[in-house]
mmCIF file of C-alpha atoms and ligand atoms in Angstrom:
data_model
loop_
_atom_site.group_PDB
_atom_site.id
_atom_site.type_symbol
_atom_site.label_atom_id
_atom_site.label_comp_id
_atom_site.label_asym_id
_atom_site.label_seq_id
_atom_site.Cartn_x
_atom_site.Cartn_y
_atom_site.Cartn_z
ATOM 1 C CA MET A 103 -0.077 -0.039 0.028
ATOM 2 C CA ASP A 104 1.304 3.495 -0.683
ATOM 3 C CA THR A 105 2.412 5.648 1.893
ATOM 4 C CA GLU A 106 2.620 8.716 -0.216
ATOM 5 C CA THR A 107 -0.035 11.506 0.584
ATOM 6 C CA LEU A 108 -1.702 12.976 -2.365
ATOM 7 C CA THR A 109 -2.711 16.579 -2.561
ATOM 8 C CA GLN A 110 -4.742 16.332 -5.585
ATOM 9 C CA PRO A 111 -7.834 14.278 -6.054
ATOM 10 C CA LEU A 112 -6.998 10.533 -6.044
ATOM 11 C CA VAL A 113 -8.353 10.218 -9.609
ATOM 12 C CA ALA A 114 -6.296 13.157 -10.997
ATOM 13 C CA GLY A 115 -3.453 10.788 -11.285
ATOM 14 C CA TYR A 116 -5.173 8.717 -13.962
ATOM 15 C CA ASP A 117 -6.566 9.114 -17.476
ATOM 16 C CA GLY A 118 -9.078 6.375 -17.296
ATOM 17 C CA VAL A 119 -10.995 4.186 -14.960
ATOM 18 C CA VAL A 120 -12.126 0.559 -15.371
ATOM 19 C CA CYS A 121 -15.249 0.528 -13.117
ATOM 20 C CA ASP A 122 -16.885 -2.534 -11.771
ATOM 21 C CA LEU A 123 -20.949 -2.320 -11.402
ATOM 22 C CA ASP A 124 -22.540 -4.509 -8.887
ATOM 23 C CA GLY A 125 -21.599 -3.324 -5.560
ATOM 24 C CA VAL A 126 -19.852 -0.234 -6.811
ATOM 25 C CA VAL A 127 -22.508 1.552 -9.163
ATOM 26 C CA TYR A 128 -25.636 -0.319 -8.201
ATOM 27 C CA ARG A 129 -26.930 -2.964 -5.681
ATOM 28 C CA GLY A 130 -29.945 -4.856 -7.209
ATOM 29 C CA ALA A 131 -32.130 -2.130 -8.806
ATOM 30 C CA ASP A 132 -30.903 0.805 -6.685
ATOM 31 C CA ALA A 133 -27.783 3.125 -7.160
ATOM 32 C CA VAL A 134 -25.192 2.988 -4.454
ATOM 33 C CA PRO A 135 -25.669 6.324 -3.007
ATOM 34 C CA GLY A 136 -23.591 9.095 -4.463
ATOM 35 C CA ALA A 137 -22.055 6.711 -7.144
ATOM 36 C CA PRO A 138 -23.794 8.334 -10.118
ATOM 37 C CA LYS A 139 -22.821 11.972 -9.108
ATOM 38 C CA ALA A 140 -19.071 10.735 -8.501
ATOM 39 C CA LEU A 141 -18.952 9.130 -12.062
ATOM 40 C CA GLN A 142 -20.489 12.411 -13.490
ATOM 41 C CA ASP A 143 -17.682 14.399 -11.767
ATOM 42 C CA ILE A 144 -15.096 12.075 -12.782
ATOM 43 C CA VAL A 145 -16.140 12.286 -16.429
ATOM 44 C CA ALA A 146 -16.417 16.049 -16.135
ATOM 45 C CA ARG A 147 -12.739 16.196 -15.553
ATOM 46 C CA GLY A 148 -11.901 14.670 -18.791
ATOM 47 C CA ILE A 149 -11.143 11.185 -17.265
ATOM 48 C CA ARG A 150 -12.624 8.381 -19.183
ATOM 49 C CA VAL A 151 -14.750 5.537 -17.774
ATOM 50 C CA VAL A 152 -15.699 2.167 -18.875
ATOM 51 C CA TYR A 153 -17.771 -0.297 -16.852
ATOM 52 C CA ALA A 154 -16.514 -3.833 -16.986
ATOM 53 C CA THR A 155 -18.774 -6.775 -15.989
ATOM 54 C CA ASN A 156 -18.306 -10.385 -15.754
ATOM 55 C CA ASN A 157 -22.104 -10.684 -16.432
ATOM 56 C CA ALA A 158 -22.262 -12.363 -19.749
ATOM 57 C CA SER A 159 -25.970 -12.824 -20.006
ATOM 58 C CA ARG A 160 -27.001 -9.161 -20.473
ATOM 59 C CA VAL A 161 -26.347 -7.011 -23.617
ATOM 60 C CA PRO A 162 -24.357 -3.843 -23.200
ATOM 61 C CA THR A 163 -27.138 -1.584 -24.295
ATOM 62 C CA GLU A 164 -29.455 -2.984 -21.696
ATOM 63 C CA VAL A 165 -26.797 -2.452 -18.973
ATOM 64 C CA ALA A 166 -25.932 1.050 -20.215
ATOM 65 C CA THR A 167 -29.675 1.921 -19.990
ATOM 66 C CA GLN A 168 -29.866 0.903 -16.334
ATOM 67 C CA ILE A 169 -26.666 2.836 -15.393
ATOM 68 C CA ALA A 170 -27.801 6.003 -17.311
ATOM 69 C CA GLY A 171 -31.264 5.534 -15.646
ATOM 70 C CA LEU A 172 -29.560 5.919 -12.184
ATOM 71 C CA GLY A 173 -27.958 9.018 -13.340
ATOM 72 C CA ALA A 174 -24.475 7.878 -14.240
ATOM 73 C CA PRO A 175 -22.826 8.631 -17.620
ATOM 74 C CA ALA A 176 -23.025 5.584 -19.876
ATOM 75 C CA THR A 177 -23.632 4.655 -23.359
ATOM 76 C CA ALA A 178 -23.514 1.123 -24.899
ATOM 77 C CA SER A 179 -19.703 1.624 -25.854
ATOM 78 C CA ASP A 180 -18.864 2.403 -22.161
ATOM 79 C CA VAL A 181 -19.957 -1.068 -21.110
ATOM 80 C CA LEU A 182 -17.605 -3.913 -21.721
ATOM 81 C CA SER A 183 -18.792 -7.530 -20.927
ATOM 82 C CA SER A 184 -16.832 -10.806 -20.497
ATOM 83 C CA ALA A 185 -18.928 -12.143 -23.374
ATOM 84 C CA GLN A 186 -17.369 -9.292 -25.580
ATOM 85 C CA ALA A 187 -14.121 -10.255 -24.415
ATOM 86 C CA GLY A 188 -14.580 -13.870 -25.097
ATOM 87 C CA ALA A 189 -15.782 -12.978 -28.711
ATOM 88 C CA ALA A 190 -12.952 -10.640 -29.323
ATOM 89 C CA ARG A 191 -10.420 -13.455 -28.190
ATOM 90 C CA LEU A 192 -12.128 -15.772 -30.737
ATOM 91 C CA ALA A 193 -12.278 -13.234 -33.537
ATOM 92 C CA THR A 194 -8.360 -12.797 -33.380
ATOM 93 C CA ASP A 195 -8.021 -16.658 -33.831
ATOM 94 C CA LEU A 196 -10.880 -17.452 -36.384
ATOM 95 C CA PRO A 197 -11.610 -16.167 -39.960
ATOM 96 C CA PRO A 198 -14.489 -13.704 -40.039
ATOM 97 C CA GLY A 199 -17.881 -15.299 -40.388
ATOM 98 C CA ALA A 200 -16.556 -18.594 -38.572
ATOM 99 C CA ALA A 201 -19.511 -20.402 -36.739
ATOM 100 C CA VAL A 202 -19.178 -20.480 -32.989
ATOM 101 C CA LEU A 203 -21.331 -22.439 -30.604
ATOM 102 C CA ALA A 204 -23.035 -19.905 -28.264
ATOM 103 C CA LEU A 205 -23.373 -21.852 -25.060
ATOM 104 C CA GLY A 206 -25.009 -18.963 -23.088
ATOM 105 C CA GLY A 207 -27.524 -16.251 -23.283
ATOM 106 C CA GLU A 208 -28.377 -13.355 -25.431
ATOM 107 C CA GLY A 209 -25.219 -11.518 -24.321
ATOM 108 C CA VAL A 210 -22.965 -14.298 -25.675
ATOM 109 C CA VAL A 211 -25.086 -14.439 -28.869
ATOM 110 C CA GLU A 212 -24.754 -10.655 -29.430
ATOM 111 C CA ALA A 213 -21.060 -10.427 -28.639
ATOM 112 C CA LEU A 214 -20.255 -13.210 -31.286
ATOM 113 C CA ARG A 215 -22.371 -11.275 -33.935
ATOM 114 C CA ASP A 216 -20.682 -7.978 -33.147
ATOM 115 C CA ALA A 217 -17.306 -9.538 -33.509
ATOM 116 C CA GLY A 218 -18.097 -10.690 -37.107
ATOM 117 C CA LEU A 219 -18.648 -14.156 -36.065
ATOM 118 C CA VAL A 220 -21.684 -16.462 -36.701
ATOM 119 C CA PRO A 221 -23.300 -17.545 -33.216
ATOM 120 C CA VAL A 222 -24.856 -21.072 -33.368
ATOM 121 C CA ALA A 223 -27.493 -21.931 -30.751
ATOM 122 C CA ALA A 224 -26.839 -25.347 -29.343
ATOM 123 C CA ALA A 225 -30.457 -26.336 -28.866
ATOM 124 C CA ARG A 226 -31.620 -25.432 -32.185
ATOM 125 C CA ASP A 227 -28.825 -26.650 -34.264
ATOM 126 C CA HIS A 228 -27.657 -29.690 -32.019
ATOM 127 C CA ALA A 229 -28.796 -32.160 -34.435
ATOM 128 C CA ARG A 230 -26.652 -30.640 -37.466
ATOM 129 C CA SER A 231 -23.550 -29.051 -35.562
ATOM 130 C CA GLY A 232 -20.690 -31.063 -36.020
ATOM 131 C CA PRO A 233 -16.945 -30.304 -35.706
ATOM 132 C CA ASP A 234 -16.808 -29.258 -39.523
ATOM 133 C CA GLU A 235 -19.377 -26.580 -39.084
ATOM 134 C CA VAL A 236 -18.658 -25.213 -35.662
ATOM 135 C CA ALA A 237 -15.126 -23.603 -35.250
ATOM 136 C CA ALA A 238 -15.162 -22.871 -31.531
ATOM 137 C CA VAL A 239 -17.349 -22.766 -28.223
ATOM 138 C CA LEU A 240 -17.929 -19.655 -26.380
ATOM 139 C CA GLN A 241 -19.379 -20.517 -22.848
ATOM 140 C CA GLY A 242 -21.126 -17.783 -20.609
ATOM 141 C CA PHE A 243 -23.933 -17.871 -18.173
ATOM 142 C CA GLY A 244 -27.364 -18.498 -19.778
ATOM 143 C CA LYS A 245 -30.621 -19.128 -17.799
ATOM 144 C CA GLU A 246 -32.168 -21.106 -20.636
ATOM 145 C CA LEU A 247 -29.468 -23.435 -21.103
ATOM 146 C CA ARG A 248 -30.504 -27.155 -21.175
ATOM 147 C CA VAL A 249 -28.953 -30.351 -20.570
ATOM 148 C CA ARG A 250 -29.007 -31.077 -24.258
ATOM 149 C CA ASP A 251 -26.889 -27.820 -24.825
ATOM 150 C CA PHE A 252 -24.147 -29.205 -22.646
ATOM 151 C CA GLU A 253 -24.222 -32.437 -24.506
ATOM 152 C CA THR A 254 -23.732 -30.575 -27.818
ATOM 153 C CA ALA A 255 -20.879 -28.555 -26.304
ATOM 154 C CA ALA A 256 -19.156 -31.828 -24.917
ATOM 155 C CA ARG A 257 -19.482 -33.596 -28.209
ATOM 156 C CA LEU A 258 -18.028 -30.501 -30.095
ATOM 157 C CA LEU A 259 -15.300 -29.985 -27.428
ATOM 158 C CA SER A 260 -14.248 -33.756 -27.383
ATOM 159 C CA SER A 261 -12.755 -33.119 -30.773
ATOM 160 C CA GLY A 262 -10.427 -30.577 -29.599
ATOM 161 C CA LEU A 263 -12.368 -27.228 -30.656
ATOM 162 C CA PRO A 264 -11.135 -23.969 -29.055
ATOM 163 C CA TRP A 265 -12.984 -23.376 -25.862
ATOM 164 C CA VAL A 266 -13.354 -19.865 -24.546
ATOM 165 C CA ALA A 267 -15.339 -19.058 -21.348
ATOM 166 C CA THR A 268 -16.583 -15.760 -20.378
ATOM 167 C CA ASN A 269 -15.864 -16.003 -16.691
ATOM 168 C CA ASP A 270 -15.314 -18.522 -13.893
ATOM 169 C CA ASP A 271 -17.272 -17.176 -10.888
ATOM 170 C CA ALA A 272 -18.533 -20.307 -9.249
ATOM 171 C CA THR A 273 -21.568 -18.651 -7.741
ATOM 172 C CA LEU A 274 -24.310 -16.196 -8.752
ATOM 173 C CA PRO A 275 -25.567 -14.206 -5.940
ATOM 174 C CA LEU A 276 -29.433 -14.332 -5.873
ATOM 175 C CA PRO A 277 -31.873 -12.547 -3.219
ATOM 176 C CA TRP A 278 -31.974 -16.005 -1.310
ATOM 177 C CA GLY A 279 -28.235 -16.784 -1.647
ATOM 178 C CA GLN A 280 -25.712 -18.221 -3.936
ATOM 179 C CA SER A 281 -26.780 -20.190 -7.060
ATOM 180 C CA PRO A 282 -24.373 -21.830 -9.542
ATOM 181 C CA GLY A 283 -22.535 -19.501 -11.776
ATOM 182 C CA ASN A 284 -20.673 -19.957 -14.960
ATOM 183 C CA GLY A 285 -17.808 -21.326 -13.233
ATOM 184 C CA ALA A 286 -19.917 -24.087 -11.953
ATOM 185 C CA TYR A 287 -21.112 -24.886 -15.388
ATOM 186 C CA ILE A 288 -17.295 -24.949 -16.641
ATOM 187 C CA GLU A 289 -16.654 -27.461 -14.082
ATOM 188 C CA LEU A 290 -19.592 -29.766 -15.331
ATOM 189 C CA LEU A 291 -17.648 -29.739 -18.807
ATOM 190 C CA VAL A 292 -14.281 -30.114 -17.301
ATOM 191 C CA ALA A 293 -15.144 -33.392 -15.275
ATOM 192 C CA VAL A 294 -16.212 -34.791 -18.678
ATOM 193 C CA LEU A 295 -13.541 -33.371 -21.005
ATOM 194 C CA GLY A 296 -10.437 -33.431 -18.795
ATOM 195 C CA ARG A 297 -9.335 -29.949 -19.972
ATOM 196 C CA ARG A 298 -10.137 -26.426 -19.314
ATOM 197 C CA PRO A 299 -11.260 -23.304 -21.203
ATOM 198 C CA HIS A 300 -9.316 -20.099 -21.999
ATOM 199 C CA VAL A 301 -11.217 -17.698 -19.451
ATOM 200 C CA VAL A 302 -11.403 -13.955 -20.328
ATOM 201 C CA GLY A 303 -13.326 -12.230 -17.577
ATOM 202 C CA LYS A 304 -12.224 -10.810 -14.128
ATOM 203 C CA PRO A 305 -9.709 -11.696 -12.653
ATOM 204 C CA HIS A 306 -8.047 -12.765 -15.842
ATOM 205 C CA PRO A 307 -6.506 -10.052 -17.976
ATOM 206 C CA PRO A 308 -8.261 -10.128 -21.418
ATOM 207 C CA LEU A 309 -11.192 -8.142 -20.217
ATOM 208 C CA TYR A 310 -8.778 -5.533 -18.736
ATOM 209 C CA GLY A 311 -6.991 -5.446 -22.087
ATOM 210 C CA LEU A 312 -10.167 -4.890 -23.788
ATOM 211 C CA ALA A 313 -10.925 -2.067 -21.394
ATOM 212 C CA LEU A 314 -7.588 -0.291 -22.022
ATOM 213 C CA GLU A 315 -8.082 -0.638 -25.753
ATOM 214 C CA ARG A 316 -11.644 0.943 -25.237
ATOM 215 C CA LEU A 317 -10.301 3.807 -22.818
ATOM 216 C CA GLY A 318 -7.215 4.397 -25.109
ATOM 217 C CA THR A 319 -5.164 4.633 -21.920
ATOM 218 C CA VAL A 320 -1.813 2.939 -20.756
ATOM 219 C CA ALA A 321 -1.959 0.485 -17.823
ATOM 220 C CA ALA A 322 0.074 2.696 -15.712
ATOM 221 C CA ARG A 323 -2.447 5.718 -15.988
ATOM 222 C CA THR A 324 -5.381 3.592 -15.620
ATOM 223 C CA LEU A 325 -7.272 2.804 -12.295
ATOM 224 C CA ALA A 326 -9.576 -0.247 -11.581
ATOM 225 C CA VAL A 327 -12.253 0.200 -9.095
ATOM 226 C CA GLY A 328 -14.277 -2.806 -7.559
ATOM 227 C CA ASP A 329 -15.709 -4.255 -4.527
ATOM 228 C CA ARG A 330 -14.328 -7.863 -4.734
ATOM 229 C CA ILE A 331 -10.995 -8.729 -3.899
ATOM 230 C CA GLY A 332 -10.789 -11.978 -5.660
ATOM 231 C CA THR A 333 -12.058 -10.485 -9.021
ATOM 232 C CA ASP A 334 -11.562 -6.801 -9.180
ATOM 233 C CA ILE A 335 -8.409 -6.395 -7.119
ATOM 234 C CA VAL A 336 -6.742 -9.638 -8.282
ATOM 235 C CA GLY A 337 -7.437 -9.002 -11.914
ATOM 236 C CA ALA A 338 -6.018 -5.288 -11.753
ATOM 237 C CA GLU A 339 -2.823 -6.626 -10.281
ATOM 238 C CA ALA A 340 -2.540 -9.299 -12.763
ATOM 239 C CA THR A 341 -2.911 -6.662 -15.538
ATOM 240 C CA GLY A 342 -0.622 -4.009 -13.928
ATOM 241 C CA LEU A 343 -3.359 -1.504 -13.019
ATOM 242 C CA ASP A 344 -3.553 0.382 -9.651
ATOM 243 C CA SER A 345 -6.682 -0.571 -7.867
ATOM 244 C CA ALA A 346 -9.116 1.068 -5.552
ATOM 245 C CA TRP A 347 -11.069 -1.230 -3.398
ATOM 246 C CA VAL A 348 -14.554 0.326 -2.616
ATOM 247 C CA LEU A 349 -16.383 -0.710 0.725
ATOM 248 C CA THR A 350 -19.907 -0.444 -0.885
ATOM 249 C CA GLY A 351 -19.965 -4.103 -1.779
ATOM 250 C CA VAL A 352 -19.818 -7.570 -0.332
ATOM 251 C CA ASP A 353 -16.222 -7.840 0.640
ATOM 252 C CA ARG A 354 -14.838 -6.799 4.147
ATOM 253 C CA PRO A 355 -11.179 -6.064 5.360
ATOM 254 C CA SER A 356 -10.928 -9.902 6.430
ATOM 255 C CA ASP A 357 -11.376 -10.816 2.836
ATOM 256 C CA VAL A 358 -8.435 -8.614 1.933
ATOM 257 C CA VAL A 359 -6.335 -10.371 4.685
ATOM 258 C CA ALA A 360 -7.314 -13.813 3.571
ATOM 259 C CA SER A 361 -6.273 -13.030 -0.068
ATOM 260 C CA GLU A 362 -2.712 -12.618 -1.462
ATOM 261 C CA SER A 363 -3.769 -9.294 -2.763
ATOM 262 C CA SER A 364 -3.292 -5.638 -1.526
ATOM 263 C CA PRO A 365 -5.488 -2.769 -3.190
ATOM 264 C CA THR A 366 -3.542 0.263 -4.040
ATOM 265 C CA TYR A 367 -6.317 2.421 -2.422
ATOM 266 C CA VAL A 368 -9.071 1.755 0.092
ATOM 267 C CA ILE A 369 -12.085 3.971 -0.471
ATOM 268 C CA ALA A 370 -15.563 4.132 1.338
ATOM 269 C CA SER A 371 -17.279 4.968 -1.762
ATOM 270 C CA LEU A 372 -16.918 6.325 -5.313
ATOM 271 C CA ALA A 373 -16.990 10.005 -4.064
ATOM 272 C CA GLU A 374 -13.426 9.535 -2.348
ATOM 273 C CA LEU A 375 -11.940 9.264 -5.800
ATOM 274 C CA LEU A 376 -12.765 12.970 -5.971
ATOM 275 C CA MET A 377 -10.754 13.887 -2.773
ATOM 276 C CA PRO A 378 -7.089 13.863 -1.828
ATOM 277 C CA TYR A 379 -6.211 10.364 -0.506
ATOM 278 C CA ALA A 380 -4.873 10.078 2.849
ATOM 279 C CA ALA A 381 -2.576 7.043 2.678
ATOM 280 C CA PRO A 382 -1.499 5.084 5.792
ATOM 281 C CA VAL A 383 2.083 5.800 7.071
ATOM 282 C CA ALA A 384 4.101 3.599 9.289
ATOM 283 C CA ASP A 385 4.498 5.072 12.699
ATOM 284 C CA ALA A 386 6.645 3.661 15.425
ATOM 285 C CA GLY A 387 5.625 -0.147 15.251
ATOM 286 C CA GLY A 388 2.185 0.750 13.944
ATOM 287 C CA TRP A 389 0.423 2.626 11.273
ATOM 288 C CA ARG A 390 -1.146 6.151 11.191
ATOM 289 C CA CYS A 391 -3.864 7.430 8.765
ATOM 290 C CA GLY A 392 -5.282 10.935 9.660
ATOM 291 C CA ALA A 393 -6.149 10.917 13.271
ATOM 292 C CA ALA A 394 -6.074 7.063 13.622
ATOM 293 C CA ARG A 395 -3.286 4.921 14.749
ATOM 294 C CA VAL A 396 -3.448 1.224 14.662
ATOM 295 C CA ALA A 397 -0.944 -1.367 15.906
ATOM 296 C CA LEU A 398 -1.076 -5.093 15.781
ATOM 297 C CA ASP A 399 -0.397 -6.667 19.326
ATOM 298 C CA GLY A 400 -0.325 -10.424 18.987
ATOM 299 C CA GLU A 401 -3.569 -11.300 17.369
ATOM 300 C CA ASP A 402 -5.483 -8.210 18.321
ATOM 301 C CA LEU A 403 -5.542 -4.669 16.940
ATOM 302 C CA VAL A 404 -4.968 -1.641 19.283
ATOM 303 C CA ILE A 405 -6.815 1.195 17.838
ATOM 304 C CA GLU A 406 -6.350 4.887 18.871
ATOM 305 C CA ARG A 407 -9.234 6.388 16.900
ATOM 306 C CA GLY A 408 -9.231 10.007 18.044
ATOM 307 C CA SER A 409 -11.542 11.800 15.809
ATOM 308 C CA ALA A 410 -10.776 9.625 12.844
ATOM 309 C CA GLY A 411 -13.598 8.117 10.686
ATOM 310 C CA PRO A 412 -14.083 4.592 10.036
ATOM 311 C CA ILE A 413 -12.199 4.586 6.775
ATOM 312 C CA GLU A 414 -9.012 6.012 8.255
ATOM 313 C CA VAL A 415 -9.064 3.423 10.922
ATOM 314 C CA VAL A 416 -9.442 0.715 8.177
ATOM 315 C CA ARG A 417 -6.688 1.955 5.953
ATOM 316 C CA ALA A 418 -4.234 2.131 9.088
ATOM 317 C CA GLY A 419 -5.412 -1.412 10.268
ATOM 318 C CA LEU A 420 -5.131 -2.962 6.983
ATOM 319 C CA ALA A 421 -1.577 -1.600 6.397
ATOM 320 C CA ALA A 422 -0.798 -3.175 9.688
ATOM 321 C CA LEU A 423 -2.481 -6.458 8.753
ATOM 322 C CA LEU A 424 -1.211 -6.669 5.114
ATOM 323 C CA THR A 425 2.546 -5.976 6.242
ATOM 324 C CA SER A 426 2.472 -8.725 8.814
ATOM 325 C CA ARG A 427 0.729 -10.937 6.120
ATOM 326 C CA ASP A 428 3.389 -10.147 3.489
ATOM 327 C CA GLU A 429 6.012 -10.804 6.117
ATOM 328 C CA GLY A 430 4.606 -14.267 6.461
ATOM 329 C CA VAL A 431 2.347 -14.308 9.303
ATOM 330 C CA PRO A 432 -0.471 -16.981 8.609
ATOM 331 C CA SER A 433 -3.647 -15.283 7.701
ATOM 332 C CA ALA A 434 -5.362 -17.535 10.424
ATOM 333 C CA HIS A 435 -3.357 -15.567 13.131
ATOM 334 C CA LEU A 436 -4.834 -12.375 11.617
ATOM 335 C CA ARG A 437 -8.336 -13.412 11.404
ATOM 336 C CA ARG A 438 -9.422 -11.932 14.751
ATOM 337 C CA ALA A 439 -7.820 -8.607 14.233
ATOM 338 C CA ALA A 440 -9.367 -8.442 10.547
ATOM 339 C CA ALA A 441 -12.854 -9.273 12.103
ATOM 340 C CA THR A 442 -12.361 -6.123 14.231
ATOM 341 C CA LEU A 443 -12.063 -3.987 11.043
ATOM 342 C CA ASP A 444 -15.146 -5.798 9.541
ATOM 343 C CA ARG A 445 -17.337 -5.064 12.822
ATOM 344 C CA LEU A 446 -16.095 -1.384 12.955
ATOM 345 C CA LEU A 447 -17.460 -0.855 9.249
ATOM 346 C CA ASP A 448 -20.751 -2.701 9.823
ATOM 347 C CA ASP A 449 -21.420 -1.011 13.010
ATOM 348 C CA SER A 450 -20.636 2.409 11.904
ATOM 349 C CA PRO A 451 -23.502 4.793 11.516
ATOM 350 C CA THR A 452 -21.614 6.295 8.400
ATOM 351 C CA SER A 453 -21.168 2.945 6.964
ATOM 352 C CA THR A 454 -22.173 2.853 3.053
ATOM 353 C CA ARG A 455 -23.089 -0.645 2.937
HETATM 354 MG MG1 MG B 618 -18.879 -6.021 -8.004
#
């Protein structure tokens, strides 16, 4: 984590932003409070924003309409889906007009078509599809997929056809809990075929590569913003982008400590991209951020909060924990201290969760 203190707004150090959606811009049907205004202000500064989503089932126009409806700046060309990254990958390997089995929903079908390929629907064409006709398989989440579609895919892939998957998220969060995501359906085919697809969505670099292309920015001047450590932050690191981990989504400080990643910045909401960033600074065996001072004592955090807000305590506390983790302290030994930070956020009246 940086120890440098910025005097400019955090985002002023960048020409482009790759922004995650769920847990950052919206949660379900509602905007994350303040997010649309922050995105408007970022764009008004001349900084480009693209939205990168692992969701392969929705088409970009539909996603852009939702974002714009919440008051954030967005057109279809500002939305990048993992289905588009998958289709782009296949379009570089296959001749224009090549037939590709679309093992997914409308997002996969449209992405293939837009990339100059011919999507073949498994259910409709399964009787006719053979390795001679279909040149590759693009697998993404599709609610209407049936057992027969996976049977067609297995038959085609067993002959060694190129196999690209949009994303490998094992779970899909639904209001009642976790449902199987595309990653679970990939494993279904892996169990049969004994090989794995090329995956393009977060945390894998191809979707970020496409985002940089769309932004027209270089990695060193591009910031990735997201709420999930395992996808957004790991993916940014793998692509060489700085990352801002935003606390409006699902992950908590204990999720960072349990990972091998370290976000460049920790922010309470997108609005903090427009403020100078107070980075934690090492201070006599502990870490300081604003008025907060936090030190690790065995398995516990010693917090001197003063007038500091929760985000400053979290930045200082995470700096202490991640320093220990990176020095080889097992994350199990840091679990209790990390849970202190989780509770501090969730109990805070200013919590943006
Ligand atoms: Mg998210």
